[in-house]
XYZ file of C-alpha atoms in Angstrom:
719
model
C -12.258 -31.531 2.342
C -9.439 -29.698 4.096
C -10.743 -26.894 6.328
C -10.088 -23.278 5.499
C -7.268 -21.814 7.599
C -6.716 -18.396 6.010
C -9.147 -15.553 5.403
C -9.469 -14.369 1.810
C -9.468 -10.781 0.575
C -13.268 -11.017 0.293
C -13.461 -12.156 3.925
C -11.291 -9.250 5.045
C -13.411 -6.750 3.120
C -16.435 -7.954 5.105
C -14.511 -8.186 8.370
C -13.137 -4.627 8.122
C -16.702 -3.363 7.565
C -17.862 -5.041 10.789
C -14.758 -4.134 12.810
C -15.170 -0.463 11.893
C -18.246 -0.512 14.150
C -15.874 -0.710 17.119
C -14.101 2.541 16.243
C -13.955 4.702 19.354
C -13.284 1.748 21.667
C -10.405 2.120 24.135
C -7.654 -0.477 24.416
C -7.223 -1.981 27.895
C -4.519 -4.604 27.360
C -2.534 -6.470 24.692
C -1.421 -10.108 24.978
C 0.764 -12.329 22.774
C 0.419 -16.140 22.717
C 3.037 -18.467 21.170
C 4.457 -15.666 18.993
C 1.579 -15.916 16.501
C -1.686 -14.945 18.241
C -2.362 -11.400 19.387
C -5.235 -10.572 21.724
C -6.432 -6.991 22.055
C -8.788 -6.390 24.964
C -10.901 -3.280 24.287
C -13.659 -1.372 26.039
C -16.536 -0.203 23.841
C -18.880 2.298 25.476
C -21.924 0.765 23.789
C -20.986 -2.930 23.719
C -18.800 -3.289 26.797
C -15.844 -5.701 26.737
C -14.539 -6.532 23.260
C -11.980 -9.303 22.708
C -10.206 -9.091 19.344
C -8.121 -12.133 18.404
C -5.569 -11.979 15.565
C -3.675 -15.060 14.360
C -0.752 -14.995 11.919
C 0.519 -18.565 12.276
C -0.970 -21.729 10.791
C -4.368 -20.031 10.972
C -4.382 -16.516 9.513
C -7.490 -14.734 10.711
C -8.967 -12.065 12.947
C -12.312 -11.770 14.714
C -14.092 -10.489 17.784
C -14.371 -13.520 20.056
C -16.869 -14.585 22.671
C -15.196 -13.558 25.996
C -15.878 -17.045 27.379
C -13.733 -18.546 24.610
C -10.727 -16.269 25.082
C -7.604 -18.072 26.363
C -6.269 -17.187 29.791
C -3.620 -14.488 29.848
C -0.106 -15.917 29.439
C 2.213 -15.812 32.435
C 5.009 -13.372 31.674
C 4.293 -11.132 28.670
C 6.991 -11.284 25.968
C 8.837 -8.132 24.951
C 6.611 -7.542 21.899
C 3.480 -7.499 24.068
C 5.124 -5.178 26.602
C 6.157 -2.795 23.830
C 2.615 -2.845 22.444
C 1.125 -2.110 25.854
C 3.479 0.816 26.353
C 2.380 2.304 23.036
C -1.369 1.685 22.862
C -2.759 1.010 26.341
C -5.603 3.519 26.942
C -5.415 4.545 23.259
C -8.553 5.024 21.162
C -9.173 2.776 18.174
C -9.903 5.422 15.529
C -10.074 3.335 12.355
C -10.009 -0.217 10.988
C -9.501 -0.787 7.275
C -8.413 -3.306 4.702
C -5.401 -2.144 2.689
C -6.676 -1.929 -0.886
C -7.905 -5.481 -1.688
C -4.958 -7.215 -0.060
C -5.028 -9.594 2.885
C -3.921 -6.801 5.217
C -5.818 -5.163 8.084
C -4.749 -1.732 9.341
C -5.673 -0.571 12.858
C -5.096 3.089 13.795
C -4.747 3.982 17.491
C -4.537 7.491 18.909
C -3.325 8.688 22.295
C -2.458 12.242 23.412
C 1.270 11.469 23.536
C 1.582 9.367 20.363
C -0.264 7.648 17.522
C 0.330 4.024 16.546
C -0.609 1.938 13.522
C -0.952 -1.835 13.713
C -0.525 -3.560 10.331
C -1.678 -7.196 10.304
C -0.430 -9.225 7.325
C -2.577 -12.330 6.790
C -0.659 -13.659 3.778
C 2.574 -15.602 3.306
C 4.127 -16.415 6.665
C 1.953 -13.823 8.424
C 3.189 -10.808 10.383
C 2.198 -7.966 12.680
C 4.060 -4.657 12.353
C 3.808 -1.771 14.808
C 4.351 1.649 13.194
C 4.862 5.084 14.684
C 3.065 8.217 13.480
C 5.586 8.586 10.628
C 5.041 5.074 9.291
C 8.353 3.777 10.643
C 8.460 0.218 11.995
C 8.864 0.199 15.777
C 8.750 -3.600 16.028
C 7.398 -6.533 14.043
C 6.824 -10.187 14.867
C 8.847 -11.170 11.790
C 11.603 -9.255 9.998
C 11.116 -9.215 6.215
C 13.935 -8.272 3.843
C 13.004 -8.882 0.213
C 13.940 -7.144 -3.018
C 10.373 -5.897 -3.305
C 9.841 -4.688 0.295
C 11.314 -4.441 3.778
C 9.634 -4.764 7.164
C 12.230 -4.253 9.880
C 12.580 -2.075 12.993
C 13.778 1.396 12.068
C 12.727 1.152 8.421
C 9.801 2.831 6.701
C 6.987 0.285 6.401
C 6.399 -0.798 2.815
C 3.066 -2.254 1.734
C 3.122 -4.913 -1.001
C 2.904 -3.631 -4.571
C -0.569 -2.313 -5.397
C -2.845 -4.550 -7.440
C -6.255 -4.196 -9.022
C -9.160 -3.872 -6.586
C -11.966 -5.918 -8.218
C -14.594 -4.266 -6.011
C -13.940 -0.915 -7.737
C -13.577 -2.143 -11.323
C -15.955 -0.748 -13.951
C -17.229 -2.815 -16.867
C -14.829 -1.371 -19.464
C -11.827 -2.161 -17.261
C -13.113 -5.672 -16.606
C -13.588 -6.292 -20.321
C -10.102 -4.986 -21.113
C -8.518 -7.184 -18.428
C -10.405 -10.258 -19.615
C -9.335 -9.646 -23.219
C -5.680 -9.632 -22.146
C -5.873 -13.302 -21.124
C -5.198 -16.412 -23.227
C -6.563 -19.071 -20.850
C -10.034 -20.160 -19.696
C -12.624 -17.929 -18.051
C -12.158 -19.055 -14.442
C -8.380 -18.604 -14.486
C -8.850 -15.205 -16.089
C -11.279 -14.071 -13.394
C -8.953 -15.428 -10.700
C -5.788 -13.716 -11.961
C -6.832 -10.700 -14.022
C -9.396 -9.552 -11.433
C -7.216 -10.436 -8.438
C -9.859 -12.694 -6.867
C -8.013 -15.978 -6.488
C -9.067 -19.465 -7.514
C -12.040 -20.052 -5.193
C -13.786 -16.747 -5.873
C -13.058 -17.121 -9.566
C -15.104 -20.337 -9.531
C -17.775 -18.821 -7.263
C -18.361 -15.827 -9.555
C -18.523 -18.022 -12.657
C -21.098 -20.230 -10.967
C -23.179 -17.262 -9.786
C -23.051 -15.700 -13.254
C -24.013 -18.964 -14.973
C -20.797 -18.908 -17.028
C -19.036 -22.192 -17.789
C -15.762 -21.840 -15.933
C -13.813 -24.040 -18.382
C -14.881 -21.892 -21.376
C -11.922 -20.657 -23.381
C -11.592 -16.890 -23.031
C -11.604 -16.586 -26.844
C -15.157 -17.975 -26.856
C -16.418 -15.587 -24.166
C -17.967 -12.243 -25.039
C -19.958 -9.325 -23.712
C -22.812 -11.472 -22.348
C -20.433 -13.501 -20.162
C -18.418 -10.442 -19.135
C -21.523 -8.461 -18.126
C -22.898 -11.401 -16.127
C -19.622 -11.705 -14.223
C -19.437 -7.932 -13.689
C -23.012 -7.842 -12.396
C -22.298 -10.557 -9.819
C -19.053 -8.837 -8.842
C -20.838 -5.526 -8.221
C -23.539 -7.283 -6.171
C -20.805 -8.788 -4.030
C -19.081 -5.400 -3.684
C -22.335 -3.744 -2.575
C -22.891 -6.393 0.094
C -19.326 -6.110 1.413
C -19.486 -2.310 1.675
C -22.980 -2.076 3.157
C -22.510 -4.812 5.723
C -25.650 -6.601 4.537
C -24.186 -10.065 5.058
C -25.666 -13.534 5.284
C -22.820 -15.322 7.125
C -22.478 -19.092 7.051
C -20.255 -21.743 8.629
C -20.102 -24.802 6.380
C -19.973 -28.244 7.914
C -18.957 -31.609 6.474
C -20.959 -34.445 8.030
C -19.718 -37.991 8.541
C -20.034 -40.335 5.570
C -21.804 -42.956 7.680
C -24.631 -40.561 8.432
C -23.680 -39.898 12.033
C -23.964 -36.296 13.012
C -26.566 -35.434 10.370
C -29.531 -33.201 11.071
C -31.699 -36.302 11.377
C -29.805 -37.942 14.220
C -30.882 -38.062 17.826
C -28.723 -35.061 18.756
C -30.407 -32.767 16.277
C -30.946 -30.164 19.019
C -27.196 -29.614 19.192
C -25.792 -26.863 16.918
C -24.774 -28.134 13.518
C -21.164 -27.059 14.054
C -20.919 -29.533 16.943
C -22.145 -32.479 14.836
C -19.650 -32.390 11.973
C -16.323 -30.982 10.793
C -16.266 -27.251 10.029
C -14.580 -26.667 6.666
C -15.408 -23.110 5.578
C -16.780 -19.766 6.724
C -18.080 -16.919 4.580
C -19.841 -13.546 4.953
C -22.274 -14.551 2.167
C -23.966 -17.739 0.990
C -21.641 -19.701 -1.324
C -22.840 -21.517 -4.432
C -19.603 -23.529 -4.395
C -20.520 -24.930 -0.953
C -24.148 -25.814 -1.775
C -23.404 -29.520 -1.257
C -22.513 -28.920 2.402
C -24.648 -28.269 5.459
C -24.497 -24.683 6.676
C -25.252 -22.846 9.902
C -26.356 -19.196 9.652
C -25.146 -16.403 11.965
C -26.242 -12.851 12.696
C -22.800 -11.375 12.021
C -19.623 -12.389 10.222
C -17.628 -11.951 13.448
C -19.905 -14.434 15.197
C -19.442 -16.899 12.342
C -15.657 -16.470 12.463
C -15.606 -16.909 16.238
C -17.563 -20.182 16.000
C -15.587 -21.457 13.030
C -12.082 -20.986 14.433
C -13.132 -22.188 17.887
C -14.477 -25.429 16.368
C -11.457 -25.718 14.069
C -9.122 -25.760 17.066
C -11.328 -28.318 18.800
C -11.081 -30.545 15.715
C -7.308 -30.242 15.595
C -7.075 -31.142 19.273
C -9.339 -34.198 18.845
C -7.321 -35.420 15.864
C -4.088 -34.953 17.797
C -5.410 -36.873 20.793
C -6.867 -39.583 18.562
C -3.435 -41.007 17.793
C -3.004 -43.503 14.981
C -1.269 -42.776 11.753
C -1.570 -39.025 11.372
C -2.023 -37.903 7.801
C 0.240 -34.992 6.794
C -1.683 -31.979 5.512
C -0.726 -32.510 1.860
C -3.720 -30.535 0.566
C -2.716 -27.443 2.533
C 0.832 -27.703 1.157
C -0.491 -28.146 -2.373
C -2.835 -25.176 -2.043
C 0.012 -23.079 -0.652
C 2.283 -23.870 -3.615
C -0.590 -23.189 -6.039
C -1.174 -19.802 -4.417
C 2.512 -19.003 -4.720
C 2.423 -19.878 -8.438
C -0.633 -17.634 -8.902
C 1.157 -14.785 -7.152
C 4.300 -15.313 -9.213
C 2.299 -15.331 -12.458
C 0.551 -12.146 -11.379
C 3.931 -10.613 -10.554
C 5.166 -11.359 -14.083
C 2.065 -9.717 -15.535
C 2.694 -6.760 -13.246
C 6.319 -6.466 -14.384
C 5.219 -6.493 -18.023
C 2.599 -3.815 -17.418
C 5.016 -1.664 -15.407
C 7.743 -1.905 -18.057
C 5.249 -1.059 -20.805
C 4.070 1.998 -18.867
C 7.654 3.199 -18.312
C 8.466 2.862 -22.024
C 5.293 4.764 -22.913
C 6.338 7.581 -20.578
C 9.793 7.693 -22.194
C 8.216 7.840 -25.659
C 5.936 10.693 -24.540
C 9.004 12.620 -23.410
C 10.293 12.576 -27.000
C 6.868 12.989 -28.606
C 6.182 16.111 -26.508
C 9.812 17.197 -26.372
C 9.219 20.954 -26.747
C 6.591 21.184 -24.008
C 8.567 19.083 -21.495
C 11.814 20.895 -22.338
C 10.090 24.222 -21.625
C 8.944 22.972 -18.206
C 12.423 21.711 -17.266
C 14.242 24.762 -18.648
C 11.921 27.139 -16.780
C 12.644 25.408 -13.471
C 16.381 25.171 -14.113
C 16.670 28.904 -14.953
C 14.772 29.758 -11.789
C 17.025 27.583 -9.661
C 20.118 29.192 -11.193
C 18.743 32.503 -9.824
C 18.293 30.765 -6.424
C 14.527 31.071 -6.634
C 12.930 28.988 -3.845
C 10.933 25.937 -4.912
C 7.678 27.251 -3.450
C 8.002 30.430 -5.537
C 8.640 28.305 -8.637
C 5.464 26.361 -7.914
C 3.475 29.588 -7.439
C 4.823 30.971 -10.736
C 3.803 27.816 -12.602
C 0.320 27.928 -11.038
C -0.052 31.529 -12.179
C 1.091 30.527 -15.679
C -1.494 27.758 -15.764
C -4.231 30.247 -14.918
C -3.039 32.345 -17.871
C -3.357 29.322 -20.176
C 0.366 28.709 -20.777
C 0.500 25.062 -22.022
C 3.787 24.159 -20.280
C 2.538 25.488 -16.953
C -0.831 23.777 -17.375
C 0.952 20.439 -17.751
C 2.584 20.697 -14.302
C 0.642 18.920 -11.542
C 3.253 18.840 -8.761
C 6.615 20.359 -7.828
C 8.634 18.569 -5.124
C 11.531 20.704 -3.991
C 12.731 18.168 -1.443
C 13.245 15.578 -4.192
C 14.066 18.053 -6.967
C 11.326 16.660 -9.199
C 8.414 17.935 -11.233
C 5.376 15.853 -12.232
C 3.633 16.628 -15.505
C 0.460 15.250 -17.038
C 0.830 14.788 -20.785
C -1.341 12.665 -23.099
C -3.276 11.286 -20.090
C -0.052 10.059 -18.476
C 1.552 11.413 -15.311
C 5.346 11.493 -15.509
C 7.685 12.435 -12.660
C 10.857 14.069 -14.019
C 14.225 14.991 -12.540
C 14.066 18.799 -12.758
C 17.864 19.153 -12.750
C 18.436 17.325 -16.079
C 17.099 17.495 -19.616
C 14.509 15.605 -21.612
C 16.978 13.049 -23.017
C 18.342 12.005 -19.620
C 14.850 11.712 -18.160
C 13.715 9.572 -21.090
C 16.853 7.414 -20.850
C 16.224 6.928 -17.117
C 12.708 5.706 -17.875
C 13.966 3.316 -20.557
C 16.616 1.938 -18.171
C 14.026 1.489 -15.434
C 11.774 -0.375 -17.907
C 14.680 -2.653 -18.778
C 15.398 -3.284 -15.085
C 11.738 -4.150 -14.406
C 11.627 -6.517 -17.381
C 14.726 -8.215 -15.998
C 12.706 -9.206 -12.942
C 10.529 -11.406 -15.155
C 13.321 -13.918 -15.721
C 13.883 -14.311 -12.004
C 10.131 -14.725 -11.484
C 9.944 -17.385 -14.216
C 12.784 -19.327 -12.561
C 10.990 -19.018 -9.234
C 7.814 -20.428 -10.794
C 9.734 -23.468 -12.035
C 11.131 -24.025 -8.534
C 7.627 -23.743 -7.060
C 6.218 -26.179 -9.614
C 8.936 -28.671 -8.684
C 7.992 -28.319 -5.007
C 4.332 -28.791 -5.940
C 5.096 -32.013 -7.797
C 7.240 -33.201 -4.883
C 4.315 -32.710 -2.465
C 1.979 -34.611 -4.803
C 4.529 -37.428 -5.052
C 4.823 -37.613 -1.254
C 1.032 -37.746 -1.001
C 0.893 -40.685 -3.439
C 3.634 -42.518 -1.537
C 1.913 -41.925 1.804
C -1.461 -43.131 0.522
C 0.091 -46.271 -0.992
C 1.694 -47.321 2.306
C -0.387 -49.695 4.466
C -1.510 -48.212 7.746
C 0.132 -49.806 10.766
C -0.493 -49.406 14.434
C 1.828 -46.812 15.926
C 4.525 -48.189 18.158
C 4.360 -46.928 21.706
C 6.858 -44.201 22.371
C 9.815 -45.300 24.408
C 10.229 -43.320 27.551
C 13.470 -41.403 27.759
C 15.821 -43.284 30.025
C 16.623 -41.233 33.099
C 20.346 -41.822 33.534
C 22.038 -41.298 36.878
C 25.281 -39.906 35.499
C 26.861 -39.492 38.921
C 26.520 -43.216 39.603
C 27.460 -44.420 36.127
C 30.817 -46.224 35.968
C 31.706 -45.459 32.327
C 30.608 -42.087 30.971
C 31.481 -41.608 27.275
C 33.382 -38.402 26.498
C 31.816 -36.154 23.855
C 33.602 -32.831 23.656
C 33.484 -31.138 20.215
C 35.410 -27.900 19.744
C 33.606 -24.568 19.339
C 34.905 -21.266 17.939
C 34.085 -19.302 21.086
C 36.043 -21.455 23.569
C 39.115 -19.196 23.440
C 37.022 -16.500 25.171
C 35.026 -16.543 28.365
C 31.590 -17.878 27.442
C 28.279 -19.361 28.525
C 24.800 -19.923 27.089
C 21.912 -18.079 28.726
C 18.913 -19.910 30.124
C 17.150 -18.985 26.840
C 19.933 -20.537 24.736
C 21.752 -17.374 23.543
C 25.566 -17.319 23.489
C 27.454 -14.777 25.621
C 31.177 -14.212 25.065
C 33.633 -12.064 27.049
C 37.269 -11.062 26.768
C 39.961 -12.505 29.031
C 42.348 -9.583 28.448
C 42.749 -6.307 26.514
C 43.729 -8.096 23.294
C 40.594 -10.226 23.356
C 38.449 -7.181 24.178
C 39.791 -5.524 21.009
C 39.194 -8.680 18.956
C 35.641 -9.154 20.198
C 34.540 -5.656 19.229
C 36.351 -5.528 15.887
C 35.567 -9.064 14.710
C 32.546 -10.456 16.557
C 30.252 -7.534 17.486
C 27.395 -7.522 14.953
C 24.618 -4.951 14.574
C 21.886 -7.011 16.281
C 24.058 -8.104 19.252
C 24.134 -6.339 22.623
C 27.273 -4.946 24.305
C 27.669 -5.116 28.115
C 30.284 -3.718 30.463
C 30.574 -3.271 34.169
C 30.200 0.220 35.590
C 33.443 -0.320 37.544
C 36.757 0.069 35.732
C 38.420 -3.152 34.599
C 36.152 -5.782 33.167
C 35.599 -7.934 30.106
C 33.913 -6.746 26.954
C 30.736 -8.854 27.078
C 28.652 -9.559 23.979
C 25.223 -11.178 23.886
C 25.178 -12.769 20.423
C 22.157 -12.713 18.110
C 23.858 -15.201 15.760
C 27.118 -17.014 15.076
C 29.988 -15.306 13.183
C 29.108 -16.935 9.840
C 25.309 -16.840 10.239
C 22.954 -14.144 8.939
C 22.047 -11.729 11.737
C 18.515 -10.511 12.391
C 16.845 -8.511 15.189
C 16.029 -10.388 18.402
C 13.343 -9.672 20.996
C 15.766 -10.280 23.860
C 14.234 -12.017 26.900
C 14.828 -10.142 30.158
C 16.421 -13.269 31.622
C 19.142 -13.337 28.940
C 19.867 -9.613 29.362
C 20.156 -9.936 33.142
C 22.410 -12.999 32.914
C 24.737 -11.283 30.418
C 24.935 -8.237 32.718
C 25.661 -10.448 35.743
C 28.408 -12.194 33.758
C 30.000 -8.792 32.987
C 30.006 -7.933 36.711
C 31.198 -11.312 38.028
C 34.266 -11.508 35.755
C 35.336 -7.897 36.409
C 37.333 -6.054 39.053
C 34.182 -6.048 41.208
C 34.907 -9.712 42.088
C 38.635 -9.111 42.473
C 37.929 -6.282 44.949
C 35.768 -8.628 47.025
C 32.426 -6.855 46.532
C 29.214 -8.832 46.794
C 27.404 -6.978 43.988
C 27.928 -4.455 41.189
C 26.309 -2.581 38.312
C 26.548 -3.096 34.546
C 25.167 -1.291 31.512
C 24.042 -2.353 28.039
C 24.267 -0.486 24.711
C 23.714 -1.288 21.054
C 26.737 -2.010 18.805
C 26.590 1.322 16.955
C 27.148 3.112 20.284
C 30.566 1.464 20.711
C 33.518 3.268 19.111
C 37.322 3.178 19.119
C 37.404 6.901 18.290
C 37.919 8.962 21.481
C 36.419 12.385 22.096
C 38.692 15.346 21.369
C 41.439 15.536 23.999
C 40.786 12.030 25.330
C 42.864 8.853 25.050
C 41.645 5.252 24.896
C 43.768 2.471 26.360
C 44.182 -0.831 24.557
C 40.977 -2.779 25.013
C 39.070 0.387 25.863
C 36.154 1.888 23.931
C 34.119 5.055 23.835
C 30.397 4.626 24.497
C 28.066 7.271 23.067
C 24.380 7.732 23.730
C 22.028 6.419 26.407
C 22.844 3.307 28.409
C 20.494 0.792 29.975
C 21.649 -0.046 33.499
C 21.362 -3.243 35.524
C 21.786 -2.460 39.210
C 23.018 -4.425 42.219
C 23.814 -7.688 40.418
C 25.118 -10.462 42.682
C 28.780 -11.468 42.372
C 28.086 -15.174 42.242
C 28.830 -17.875 39.663
C 28.326 -21.591 39.290
C 30.621 -24.102 37.635
C 29.265 -27.462 36.614
C 29.703 -30.541 34.448
C 27.361 -31.487 31.605
C 26.804 -35.116 30.597
C 23.983 -34.944 28.029
C 24.851 -34.209 24.369
C 28.290 -32.843 25.318
C 30.548 -33.618 28.258
C 32.412 -30.540 29.487
C 32.877 -27.957 32.217
C 30.588 -24.945 31.999
C 30.420 -21.840 34.159
C 28.663 -18.506 34.516
C 25.554 -16.959 36.122
C 23.777 -19.506 38.352
C 20.382 -19.305 36.610
C 21.994 -20.145 33.278
C 24.259 -22.970 34.484
C 22.078 -24.851 36.986
C 19.537 -26.310 34.484
C 22.197 -27.486 32.045
C 24.671 -29.202 34.361
C 24.436 -32.599 36.029
C 26.014 -31.143 39.155
C 27.262 -27.667 40.113
C 29.302 -25.738 42.661
C 28.524 -22.145 43.627
C 31.290 -19.594 44.175
C 31.437 -16.017 45.479
C 34.308 -13.606 46.218
C 36.491 -15.030 49.002
C 39.893 -16.035 50.312
C 41.092 -18.858 48.005
C 43.298 -17.895 45.067
C 41.915 -18.768 41.620
C 44.138 -21.846 41.204
C 43.389 -23.120 44.712
C 39.641 -22.666 44.203
C 39.860 -24.619 40.931
C 41.648 -27.503 42.674
C 38.980 -27.572 45.406
C 36.235 -27.698 42.761
C 38.028 -30.520 40.943
C 38.323 -32.603 44.098
C 34.662 -31.989 44.942
C 33.509 -33.037 41.437
C 35.698 -36.148 41.588
C 34.060 -37.140 44.846
C 30.580 -36.823 43.311
C 31.136 -39.014 40.229
C 31.615 -42.775 40.377
C 33.645 -42.510 37.151
C 36.633 -40.514 38.467
C 38.539 -40.973 35.192
C 35.747 -39.101 33.421
C 36.260 -36.086 35.704
C 40.024 -36.199 35.097
C 39.458 -36.210 31.332
C 36.992 -33.372 31.001
C 37.129 -31.362 34.266
C 40.723 -30.957 35.304
C 41.626 -28.062 37.610
C 43.062 -26.136 34.644
C 39.777 -26.392 32.726
C 37.733 -25.405 35.769
C 40.004 -22.398 36.342
C 39.026 -21.036 32.890
C 35.501 -20.458 34.250
C 36.482 -18.869 37.577
C 36.469 -15.073 37.992
C 39.768 -13.272 38.673
C 40.702 -12.908 42.349
C 39.858 -14.954 45.395
C 36.804 -17.225 45.716
C 34.921 -19.261 48.294
C 32.936 -22.446 47.584
C 29.621 -21.806 49.318
C 27.614 -25.009 48.875
C 30.077 -27.822 49.633
């Protein structure tokens, strides 16, 4: 059995109940490991140190961990962790909740200067979004841009579309949902009640209902049994009266069973952990189980042992089996979600059409509401006075006024409740246009179904492909793995015949280098190129650099290539500093013989070709508006070098970026040798270092070296 790696909605309902006990704790520090595990170190006045671990990678889970099992703090905190510390260090944890019945945890932090919300998405690819007090995304681990929702810095956070919460469902609603299905009982419980496949089977088993029973053969007795078990589960999850278990799969040969000689060791150390639950599971009755006092303690033990297992399997070597079951389960979950989405589209379209039909059926009443508001607005009556007038009319028993439940002046809408249906109307138009808008919206929603059906077919094809790969893998005989060949350490300087590999790149017409983190930096060689870089190559997620001194290249730190989709980047400090140093080194600061200079950085939307009134911009010049981030006292120093791995070419730029990539380098600083003379000296020095002099002539001529030298005089300082 493949171990559980993601917490279910039921798990999160229990977890949020337990985590709410830590409300009032103060946050000491936030850490980020490998871009997918967040650690929040809190101080609880009753319990002392509290270590909350959140994973959104391969494992999607959260729990309060044993402090002895918390990983050591990473070396240099990434930008996301630094941002989080700036916002919530010393903040109070005021609430922990599960969003509806989704796999989402919401943490609310308060501090005198600002409030922050942490939204943890434990579904799909996983994500953590940091929101300000207005619900706007400050930063997120992953940027999400879908038709249905967006999670990106600067945007309003959007939760996934609301779905039925089975823990709140009454019997009549359950019966109605079940009757809408045309499949068997277990699939109906899984989809119509939003419980998923496993809990669909668990509820059927608890209720004593045959899961394969056709829904047409089920009736009130089966429905009431399922509803009773569902309400018992809901009561346990809300009250915190749990009976947590970690389920363990013992070896087939009997080793590691409770009867062996190591029976004093905890059960979770004598077998493979495969599941964890806040309550006893009927579906896991064939497995051994270890009980815990709290669900957090069970989660802590489970995911600690799960990582131990993964490490042992990795160290064990041999023919490693791909995790086909996890892939299959993932595709099945996607199909379930897509089927639920189609059902949701159908229900939404039906509701919109019903609202449109009500508009015509109650034409006179709705027309009176709209006409009353429109006449008032023509007299310039403020919206709040209109709302007060309608409230007074409702108290007098005027039907049209009684129907109004909300007036939104900011949006220009009025919401009415007619025939048990709430309808939001555009108060500036008539009944017909409002009804037509609702019909058009219903048509648009129904159109989504076709796209969802096509997506389901694609997912089913992927599912079959995974199953086929599993069959092929299992049919292949297992062979001993061949020992890995050690990478040959080539002494390129001594090699007599170095092959030339020098592909062309689009950015080579400009000044360029790659930062130590792998990001491309490009700069202009003249005013024409400065103009071209800003107009053609500066994208919204890039960063713009320029020296504080007059006369320097436009320098762009690229988030993506010119034909690639661009997305926000958590820029490493090293890349920012290297781009700023590049802007200084290739500017007039070097030409004037200074040893250091300053540069600033702005975002692309701060760069403009439109001058302020009364000002004039020279060719290649730009107006910068807004705040600038400065980099002070950057050394005027560059390295040029020759690469031999992957590509053979001259490279040049900030020393920290060039040194690791080149086989050999030369350092330069402002000095007495003209640019051409310095290039010749570098060429002669490189030629003396390589046994294959023809190689240096081919790829590192003086002309090519000169392309990487700053303007003005230079000295070679390490030859």
